[in-house]
Short mmCIF file of C-alpha atoms and ligand atoms in Angstrom, two decimals:
data_model
loop_
_atom_site.label_atom_id
_atom_site.label_comp_id
_atom_site.label_asym_id
_atom_site.label_seq_id
_atom_site.Cartn_x
_atom_site.Cartn_y
_atom_site.Cartn_z
CA MET A 242 98.79 127.80 -62.42
CA GLU A 243 96.90 128.54 -59.23
CA GLU A 244 94.26 125.98 -58.35
CA ILE A 245 90.99 127.85 -58.07
CA LEU A 246 88.77 124.91 -57.18
CA LYS A 247 89.64 121.63 -55.58
CA MET A 248 87.12 118.91 -54.85
CA ARG A 249 88.15 116.03 -52.67
CA ASN A 250 86.21 112.77 -52.29
CA LEU A 251 82.96 114.49 -53.07
CA LYS A 252 79.81 112.42 -52.69
CA ALA A 253 76.35 113.62 -53.66
CA TYR A 254 73.50 111.14 -53.45
CA TYR A 255 69.77 111.27 -54.23
CA PHE A 256 67.77 109.60 -51.48
CA THR A 257 64.69 108.54 -53.42
CA ARG A 258 61.86 106.36 -52.13
CA GLU A 259 63.08 103.54 -54.35
CA GLY A 260 66.65 103.71 -53.13
CA VAL A 261 69.85 105.74 -53.08
CA ILE A 262 71.34 107.03 -56.35
CA ARG A 263 75.04 107.63 -55.93
CA ALA A 264 75.20 110.31 -58.63
CA VAL A 265 78.58 111.72 -57.54
CA ASP A 266 80.72 109.15 -55.82
CA ASN A 267 84.09 110.00 -54.41
CA VAL A 268 85.02 112.56 -57.01
CA SER A 269 88.34 114.37 -56.64
CA LEU A 270 89.07 117.02 -59.23
CA SER A 271 90.69 120.43 -59.45
CA ILE A 272 90.59 123.34 -61.88
CA SER A 273 93.20 126.05 -62.26
CA ARG A 274 92.91 129.69 -63.17
CA GLY A 275 92.75 130.12 -66.94
CA GLU A 276 92.00 126.46 -67.52
CA LEU A 277 89.12 124.96 -69.49
CA LEU A 278 88.26 121.56 -68.09
CA GLY A 279 85.81 119.40 -70.00
CA LEU A 280 83.66 116.98 -68.03
CA VAL A 281 82.24 114.30 -70.30
CA GLY A 282 80.15 111.17 -69.89
CA GLU A 283 76.94 109.54 -71.00
CA SER A 284 73.54 110.79 -69.96
CA GLY A 285 72.90 110.02 -66.30
CA SER A 286 76.57 109.64 -65.39
CA GLY A 287 76.31 112.46 -62.84
CA LYS A 288 77.82 115.43 -64.67
CA SER A 289 75.09 117.95 -63.83
CA SER A 290 74.87 116.65 -60.27
CA LEU A 291 78.58 117.36 -59.91
CA GLY A 292 78.21 120.88 -61.34
CA LEU A 293 75.27 121.61 -59.04
CA SER A 294 77.11 120.20 -56.03
CA ILE A 295 79.97 122.66 -56.45
CA VAL A 296 77.62 125.54 -55.65
CA ARG A 297 75.47 123.47 -53.28
CA LEU A 298 72.44 123.65 -55.54
CA ILE A 299 71.78 119.95 -55.80
CA PRO A 300 67.98 119.65 -55.49
CA PRO A 301 66.21 117.41 -52.97
CA PRO A 302 66.09 114.46 -52.55
CA GLY A 303 69.75 115.05 -53.42
CA ARG A 304 72.28 115.88 -50.74
CA ILE A 305 76.03 116.22 -50.48
CA VAL A 306 76.99 113.48 -48.07
CA ASP A 307 80.73 113.82 -47.85
CA GLY A 308 83.83 115.49 -49.22
CA GLU A 309 85.40 118.86 -49.51
CA ILE A 310 85.05 121.68 -52.05
CA ILE A 311 87.78 124.26 -51.67
CA PHE A 312 87.23 127.41 -53.72
CA ARG A 313 89.83 130.17 -53.31
CA LYS A 314 90.85 128.65 -49.98
CA MET A 315 87.25 128.56 -48.67
CA ASP A 316 85.49 125.29 -47.94
CA LEU A 317 82.19 125.82 -49.74
CA LEU A 318 80.53 122.99 -47.84
CA LYS A 319 81.12 124.81 -44.57
CA LEU A 320 80.13 128.33 -45.64
CA PRO A 321 76.85 129.79 -44.36
CA GLU A 322 74.18 129.93 -47.08
CA LYS A 323 74.25 133.74 -47.09
CA GLU A 324 77.93 133.87 -47.99
CA LEU A 325 77.48 131.18 -50.57
CA ARG A 326 74.72 133.19 -52.24
CA ASN A 327 77.18 135.99 -52.80
CA ILE A 328 79.72 133.61 -54.27
CA ARG A 329 77.18 132.19 -56.70
CA GLY A 330 76.75 134.57 -59.58
CA LYS A 331 79.61 136.80 -58.49
CA HIS A 332 82.68 134.61 -58.00
CA ILE A 333 81.25 131.50 -59.62
CA GLY A 334 79.21 132.05 -62.78
CA MET A 335 76.77 129.37 -63.78
CA ILE A 336 75.03 128.41 -66.98
CA PHE A 337 72.84 125.49 -66.13
CA GLN A 338 71.14 122.88 -68.25
CA ASP A 339 67.89 123.30 -66.33
CA PRO A 340 65.67 125.77 -68.26
CA LEU A 341 64.12 126.94 -65.00
CA THR A 342 67.35 128.68 -64.10
CA SER A 343 67.43 130.46 -67.48
CA LEU A 344 66.04 133.85 -68.38
CA ASP A 345 62.67 135.09 -67.15
CA PRO A 346 60.47 135.19 -70.28
CA LEU A 347 58.38 138.08 -68.95
CA ARG A 348 61.15 140.56 -68.30
CA LYS A 349 63.47 142.53 -70.56
CA ILE A 350 66.97 141.08 -70.73
CA GLY A 351 68.58 144.41 -69.73
CA ASP A 352 66.50 144.62 -66.55
CA GLN A 353 67.43 141.04 -65.65
CA LEU A 354 71.12 141.81 -66.05
CA ILE A 355 70.88 145.02 -64.04
CA GLU A 356 69.07 143.29 -61.22
CA THR A 357 71.71 140.58 -60.93
CA ILE A 358 74.48 143.19 -60.83
CA ILE A 359 72.74 145.19 -58.12
CA VAL A 360 72.14 142.10 -55.99
CA HIS A 361 75.87 141.33 -55.97
CA THR A 362 77.56 144.72 -55.97
CA ARG A 363 77.13 148.16 -54.49
CA VAL A 364 76.79 150.00 -57.78
CA ASN A 365 73.79 152.17 -58.64
CA LYS A 366 71.40 151.50 -61.50
CA GLU A 367 73.28 153.61 -64.02
CA GLU A 368 76.59 151.96 -63.28
CA ALA A 369 74.89 148.57 -63.41
CA LYS A 370 73.54 149.41 -66.84
CA GLU A 371 77.03 150.23 -68.03
CA ILE A 372 78.36 146.92 -66.75
CA ALA A 373 75.47 145.09 -68.38
CA LEU A 374 75.99 146.83 -71.73
CA ARG A 375 79.70 146.03 -71.65
CA ALA A 376 78.93 142.40 -70.88
CA LEU A 377 76.50 142.22 -73.79
CA GLU A 378 79.01 143.86 -76.09
CA ARG A 379 81.61 141.29 -75.06
CA VAL A 380 79.32 138.49 -76.22
CA GLY A 381 78.45 140.32 -79.44
CA ILE A 382 74.95 141.57 -78.57
CA ALA A 383 74.18 145.10 -79.77
CA PRO A 384 73.03 147.72 -77.22
CA ASP A 385 69.69 148.11 -79.01
CA ARG A 386 68.79 144.63 -77.79
CA PHE A 387 68.87 145.81 -74.18
CA ASP A 388 65.12 146.25 -73.97
CA ASP A 389 64.26 143.05 -75.81
CA TYR A 390 62.37 140.23 -74.17
CA PRO A 391 64.01 136.78 -74.33
CA HIS A 392 61.54 135.56 -76.98
CA GLN A 393 62.71 138.31 -79.35
CA LEU A 394 66.17 136.75 -79.48
CA SER A 395 67.35 133.66 -81.34
CA GLY A 396 68.46 130.59 -79.37
CA GLY A 397 72.12 131.46 -79.94
CA MET A 398 71.59 135.05 -78.80
CA ARG A 399 69.74 133.92 -75.69
CA GLN A 400 72.62 131.63 -74.88
CA ARG A 401 75.03 134.53 -75.33
CA VAL A 402 72.91 136.63 -72.96
CA MET A 403 73.16 133.77 -70.45
CA ILE A 404 76.92 133.80 -70.84
CA ALA A 405 76.97 137.58 -70.43
CA MET A 406 74.91 137.22 -67.25
CA ALA A 407 77.15 134.46 -65.90
CA THR A 408 80.40 136.29 -66.63
CA MET A 409 79.61 140.02 -66.29
CA LEU A 410 80.96 140.21 -62.74
CA ASN A 411 84.21 138.54 -63.81
CA PRO A 412 83.88 135.31 -61.84
CA ASP A 413 86.94 133.19 -61.13
CA LEU A 414 85.07 130.10 -62.19
CA LEU A 415 82.39 129.49 -64.79
CA ILE A 416 80.35 126.29 -64.70
CA ALA A 417 78.76 125.76 -68.10
CA ASP A 418 76.46 122.75 -68.29
CA GLU A 419 75.76 121.81 -71.93
CA PRO A 420 75.92 125.47 -73.03
CA THR A 421 75.75 124.65 -76.72
CA THR A 422 73.80 121.41 -76.97
CA ALA A 423 70.62 122.90 -78.41
CA LEU A 424 72.45 125.09 -80.93
CA ASP A 425 73.54 124.46 -84.49
CA VAL A 426 77.19 123.79 -85.26
CA ILE A 427 78.07 127.33 -86.38
CA VAL A 428 76.50 128.99 -83.35
CA GLN A 429 78.06 126.32 -81.15
CA SER A 430 81.46 127.15 -82.53
CA ARG A 431 80.93 130.87 -81.95
CA ILE A 432 79.89 130.28 -78.33
CA MET A 433 82.91 128.09 -77.79
CA ASP A 434 85.16 130.83 -79.25
CA LEU A 435 83.61 133.18 -76.76
CA LEU A 436 84.32 130.86 -73.83
CA SER A 437 87.91 130.33 -75.00
CA ASP A 438 88.31 134.08 -75.22
CA LEU A 439 86.98 134.62 -71.68
CA LYS A 440 89.36 131.96 -70.46
CA ARG A 441 92.33 133.68 -72.07
CA SER A 442 91.50 137.34 -71.48
CA MET A 443 89.98 137.07 -68.00
CA LYS A 444 92.02 134.04 -66.83
CA MET A 445 88.70 132.46 -66.01
CA ALA A 446 88.59 128.80 -65.01
CA ILE A 447 85.83 127.04 -66.93
CA LEU A 448 84.16 123.74 -66.19
CA LEU A 449 82.51 122.71 -69.44
CA ILE A 450 79.99 119.92 -68.94
CA THR A 451 78.96 118.04 -72.04
CA HIS A 452 78.44 114.61 -73.54
CA ASP A 453 80.30 115.76 -76.66
CA LEU A 454 83.80 114.34 -76.31
CA ALA A 455 84.86 115.68 -79.71
CA LEU A 456 84.03 119.20 -78.58
CA VAL A 457 85.93 118.74 -75.34
CA ILE A 458 89.03 117.34 -77.03
CA GLU A 459 89.01 120.24 -79.45
CA ARG A 460 88.41 122.98 -76.91
CA SER A 461 89.57 122.06 -73.45
CA ASP A 462 92.95 121.90 -71.80
CA ARG A 463 92.04 118.89 -69.68
CA VAL A 464 89.38 116.23 -69.84
CA ALA A 465 87.61 114.43 -66.99
CA VAL A 466 85.64 111.36 -68.04
CA MET A 467 82.76 110.37 -65.80
CA TYR A 468 81.05 106.99 -65.66
CA ALA A 469 78.26 106.03 -63.27
CA GLY A 470 79.08 108.73 -60.74
CA GLU A 471 82.83 108.17 -60.75
CA LEU A 472 85.70 109.71 -62.65
CA CYS A 473 87.46 107.06 -64.68
CA GLU A 474 90.14 109.14 -66.37
CA VAL A 475 91.44 112.70 -66.02
CA GLY A 476 94.25 114.10 -68.10
CA SER A 477 95.33 116.64 -70.68
CA SER A 478 93.18 116.66 -73.80
CA GLU A 479 96.22 115.85 -75.83
CA LYS A 480 97.19 112.74 -73.88
CA VAL A 481 93.65 111.51 -73.43
CA SER A 482 92.84 111.85 -77.12
CA GLN A 483 96.10 110.44 -78.40
CA GLU A 484 96.44 107.58 -75.96
CA PRO A 485 93.36 107.01 -73.85
CA LEU A 486 94.10 104.70 -70.94
CA HIS A 487 90.67 103.72 -69.63
CA PRO A 488 88.71 101.26 -71.80
CA TYR A 489 85.64 103.50 -71.49
CA THR A 490 87.57 106.51 -72.79
CA GLN A 491 88.89 104.33 -75.59
CA LEU A 492 85.35 103.40 -76.62
CA LEU A 493 84.15 106.98 -76.35
CA LEU A 494 86.91 108.11 -78.67
CA GLU A 495 86.14 105.34 -81.14
CA SER A 496 82.50 106.45 -81.14
CA ILE A 497 83.40 109.96 -82.31
CA PRO A 498 82.32 110.22 -85.91
CA ASN A 499 84.63 111.33 -88.65
CA VAL A 500 85.40 115.07 -88.37
CA GLU A 501 83.91 115.71 -91.77
CA LYS A 502 80.57 114.29 -90.70
CA PRO A 503 78.22 116.09 -88.35
CA ARG A 504 78.64 115.15 -84.71
CA THR A 505 76.26 112.66 -83.21
CA LYS A 506 74.39 114.16 -80.32
CA LEU A 507 74.67 111.13 -78.08
CA ILE A 508 77.61 109.00 -77.23
CA TYR A 509 76.83 105.40 -78.09
CA ILE A 510 78.66 102.54 -76.44
CA PRO A 511 77.33 98.97 -76.68
CA GLY A 512 75.45 97.75 -73.60
CA SER A 513 73.34 99.86 -71.30
CA PRO A 514 74.48 102.40 -68.76
CA PRO A 515 74.36 100.93 -65.25
CA ASP A 516 71.40 101.11 -62.93
CA MET A 517 72.64 103.96 -60.73
CA MET A 518 70.73 102.57 -57.76
CA ASN A 519 72.44 99.20 -58.00
CA PRO A 520 75.66 99.70 -59.92
CA PRO A 521 77.68 96.56 -60.70
CA ALA A 522 80.00 95.34 -57.93
CA GLY A 523 83.69 95.84 -58.59
CA CYS A 524 84.40 98.13 -61.52
CA ARG A 525 81.14 99.83 -62.51
CA PHE A 526 82.10 99.53 -66.17
CA TRP A 527 82.81 95.80 -66.20
CA PRO A 528 79.58 94.56 -67.89
CA ARG A 529 80.45 96.69 -70.93
CA CYS A 530 84.22 96.47 -70.84
CA PRO A 531 85.96 94.61 -73.68
CA LYS A 532 89.02 94.11 -71.43
CA VAL A 533 87.21 92.83 -68.34
CA MET A 534 89.16 90.46 -66.07
CA ASN A 535 87.88 88.30 -63.25
CA MET A 536 89.00 90.66 -60.51
CA CYS A 537 87.08 93.55 -62.14
CA LYS A 538 83.77 91.91 -61.20
CA SER A 539 84.37 92.07 -57.47
CA ILE A 540 87.15 94.56 -56.65
CA PRO A 541 86.49 98.25 -57.34
CA PRO A 542 89.55 99.81 -59.01
CA ARG A 543 91.08 102.75 -57.18
CA PRO A 544 92.31 105.91 -58.87
CA LEU A 545 95.91 105.62 -60.01
CA GLU A 546 98.38 108.26 -61.04
CA LEU A 547 99.96 107.31 -64.34
CA ASP A 548 101.73 109.32 -67.01
CA GLY A 549 100.64 112.60 -65.40
CA ARG A 550 96.99 111.67 -65.32
CA MET A 551 94.46 109.78 -63.26
CA VAL A 552 93.01 106.49 -64.37
CA ARG A 553 90.73 104.11 -62.49
CA CYS A 554 91.25 100.65 -63.96
CA HIS A 555 92.83 97.35 -62.89
CA LEU A 556 94.81 97.17 -66.11
CA TYR A 557 97.22 99.71 -64.66
CA ASN A 558 97.76 98.45 -61.17
CA GLY A 559 101.50 99.08 -61.42
CA GLY A 560 100.80 102.84 -61.01
CA LEU A 561 100.79 104.87 -57.81
CA GLU A 562 97.52 105.44 -56.00
CA SER A 563 96.22 108.93 -56.56
CA GLY A 564 94.04 111.32 -54.64
CA GLY A 565 92.62 112.44 -57.97
N1 ATP B 188 66.35 115.44 -58.83
C1 ATP B 188 66.73 114.16 -58.92
N2 ATP B 188 66.13 113.21 -58.18
C2 ATP B 188 66.51 111.92 -58.25
N3 ATP B 188 67.48 111.47 -59.04
C3 ATP B 188 68.12 112.36 -59.82
C4 ATP B 188 67.78 113.75 -59.80
N4 ATP B 188 68.58 114.39 -60.69
C5 ATP B 188 69.38 113.45 -61.22
N5 ATP B 188 69.12 112.23 -60.71
C6 ATP B 188 69.79 110.97 -61.03
O1 ATP B 188 71.19 111.11 -60.79
C7 ATP B 188 71.95 110.48 -61.80
C8 ATP B 188 72.86 111.50 -62.44
O2 ATP B 188 72.07 112.46 -63.13
P1 ATP B 188 72.68 113.78 -63.78
O3 ATP B 188 71.56 114.62 -64.22
O4 ATP B 188 73.66 114.36 -62.84
O5 ATP B 188 73.46 113.15 -65.04
P2 ATP B 188 74.06 113.88 -66.32
O6 ATP B 188 75.38 113.21 -66.55
O7 ATP B 188 74.05 115.34 -66.14
O8 ATP B 188 73.07 113.45 -67.49
P3 ATP B 188 72.63 114.26 -68.84
O9 ATP B 188 73.78 114.10 -69.79
O10 ATP B 188 71.41 113.55 -69.28
O11 ATP B 188 72.40 115.68 -68.48
C9 ATP B 188 70.94 109.86 -62.76
O12 ATP B 188 70.78 108.51 -62.40
C10 ATP B 188 69.68 110.64 -62.52
O13 ATP B 188 68.56 109.86 -62.76
S1 SF4 B 189 88.84 97.71 -64.18
FE1 SF4 B 189 88.45 95.97 -65.52
S2 SF4 B 189 86.32 96.19 -66.18
FE2 SF4 B 189 86.99 98.14 -65.32
S3 SF4 B 189 87.67 99.30 -67.06
FE3 SF4 B 189 89.47 98.30 -66.23
S4 SF4 B 189 89.64 96.38 -67.32
FE4 SF4 B 189 87.59 97.17 -67.70
MG1 MG B 190 73.19 116.89 -67.16
#
């Protein structure tokens, strides 16, 4: 499958008064057309910062300090802001965790959709309305909701409107940051069906950001596990779930509750997540790792290619070094 997005050695740091937070540190990752890639990790591991970096929307004091983001053969880090603005919302759809980027509570949803379409395309208002209605229909929202205000819709419907907005111009890539976290399990499942359908029918590449590993294993083709700003394992959902290589992935999988029981909202691993301003020397996971060795405390493990996936851990030093 054609690679639609390729990040290489991406670094995005927050330069706060207290110190530098290396939220995204040397991340290399790619997504192909028609692929759903799940990015998982504990709160604060840098998932949203990575998603925001892709479209250069990381807020100050954050800044992308190094790396490359190739999207459809363009280096997004080198594009003028004006061109990037056209890519956002048209070629890359975004559903962000930040409520400020969500719907305007004071305007009808139909008008908001029409406006976005007109900003990005040359169609007139009538044509824009048709596109908007089709997009709403695709996410299961009836046309008579067109003139509703956001508060007239349920949480699940609002989220579907957000998905309609993010996908109505048929983007090549959709970045969905915790799109279902606030929703109940049934609505969550419906939204995920919708994303899977978009992936299949439109060959959309989807980056699904979540702390819900169970959801990712169930729904995505590949999984990328993030810890303290770094990727520690990337591989097919099947391989990662059946035989996780990285000790952190192993613990995450063990922490998934029984399928019959409701999912816990937060991943719980003994020990505390690292101080992102002063992460541990060596492997960032070592203070919590049940398999820690002496070398782990001083030598940072490099990404290795093993069994068709990437793993960053000294336990596998026999593997080949990987670019990600
Ligand atoms: N605007 C900001 N200014 C300073 N630091 C920030 C800012 N946004 C995020 N950070 C820091 O960057 C690190 C990564 O945060 P990020 O929000 O990317 O994590 P996350 O994995 O998305 O977490 P969550 O699961 O809670 O959404 C954290 O240490 C966080 O405190
Ligand atoms: S490098 Fe060492 S501390 Fe880090 S995950 Fe592997 S075994 Fe654990
Ligand atoms: Mg986040």
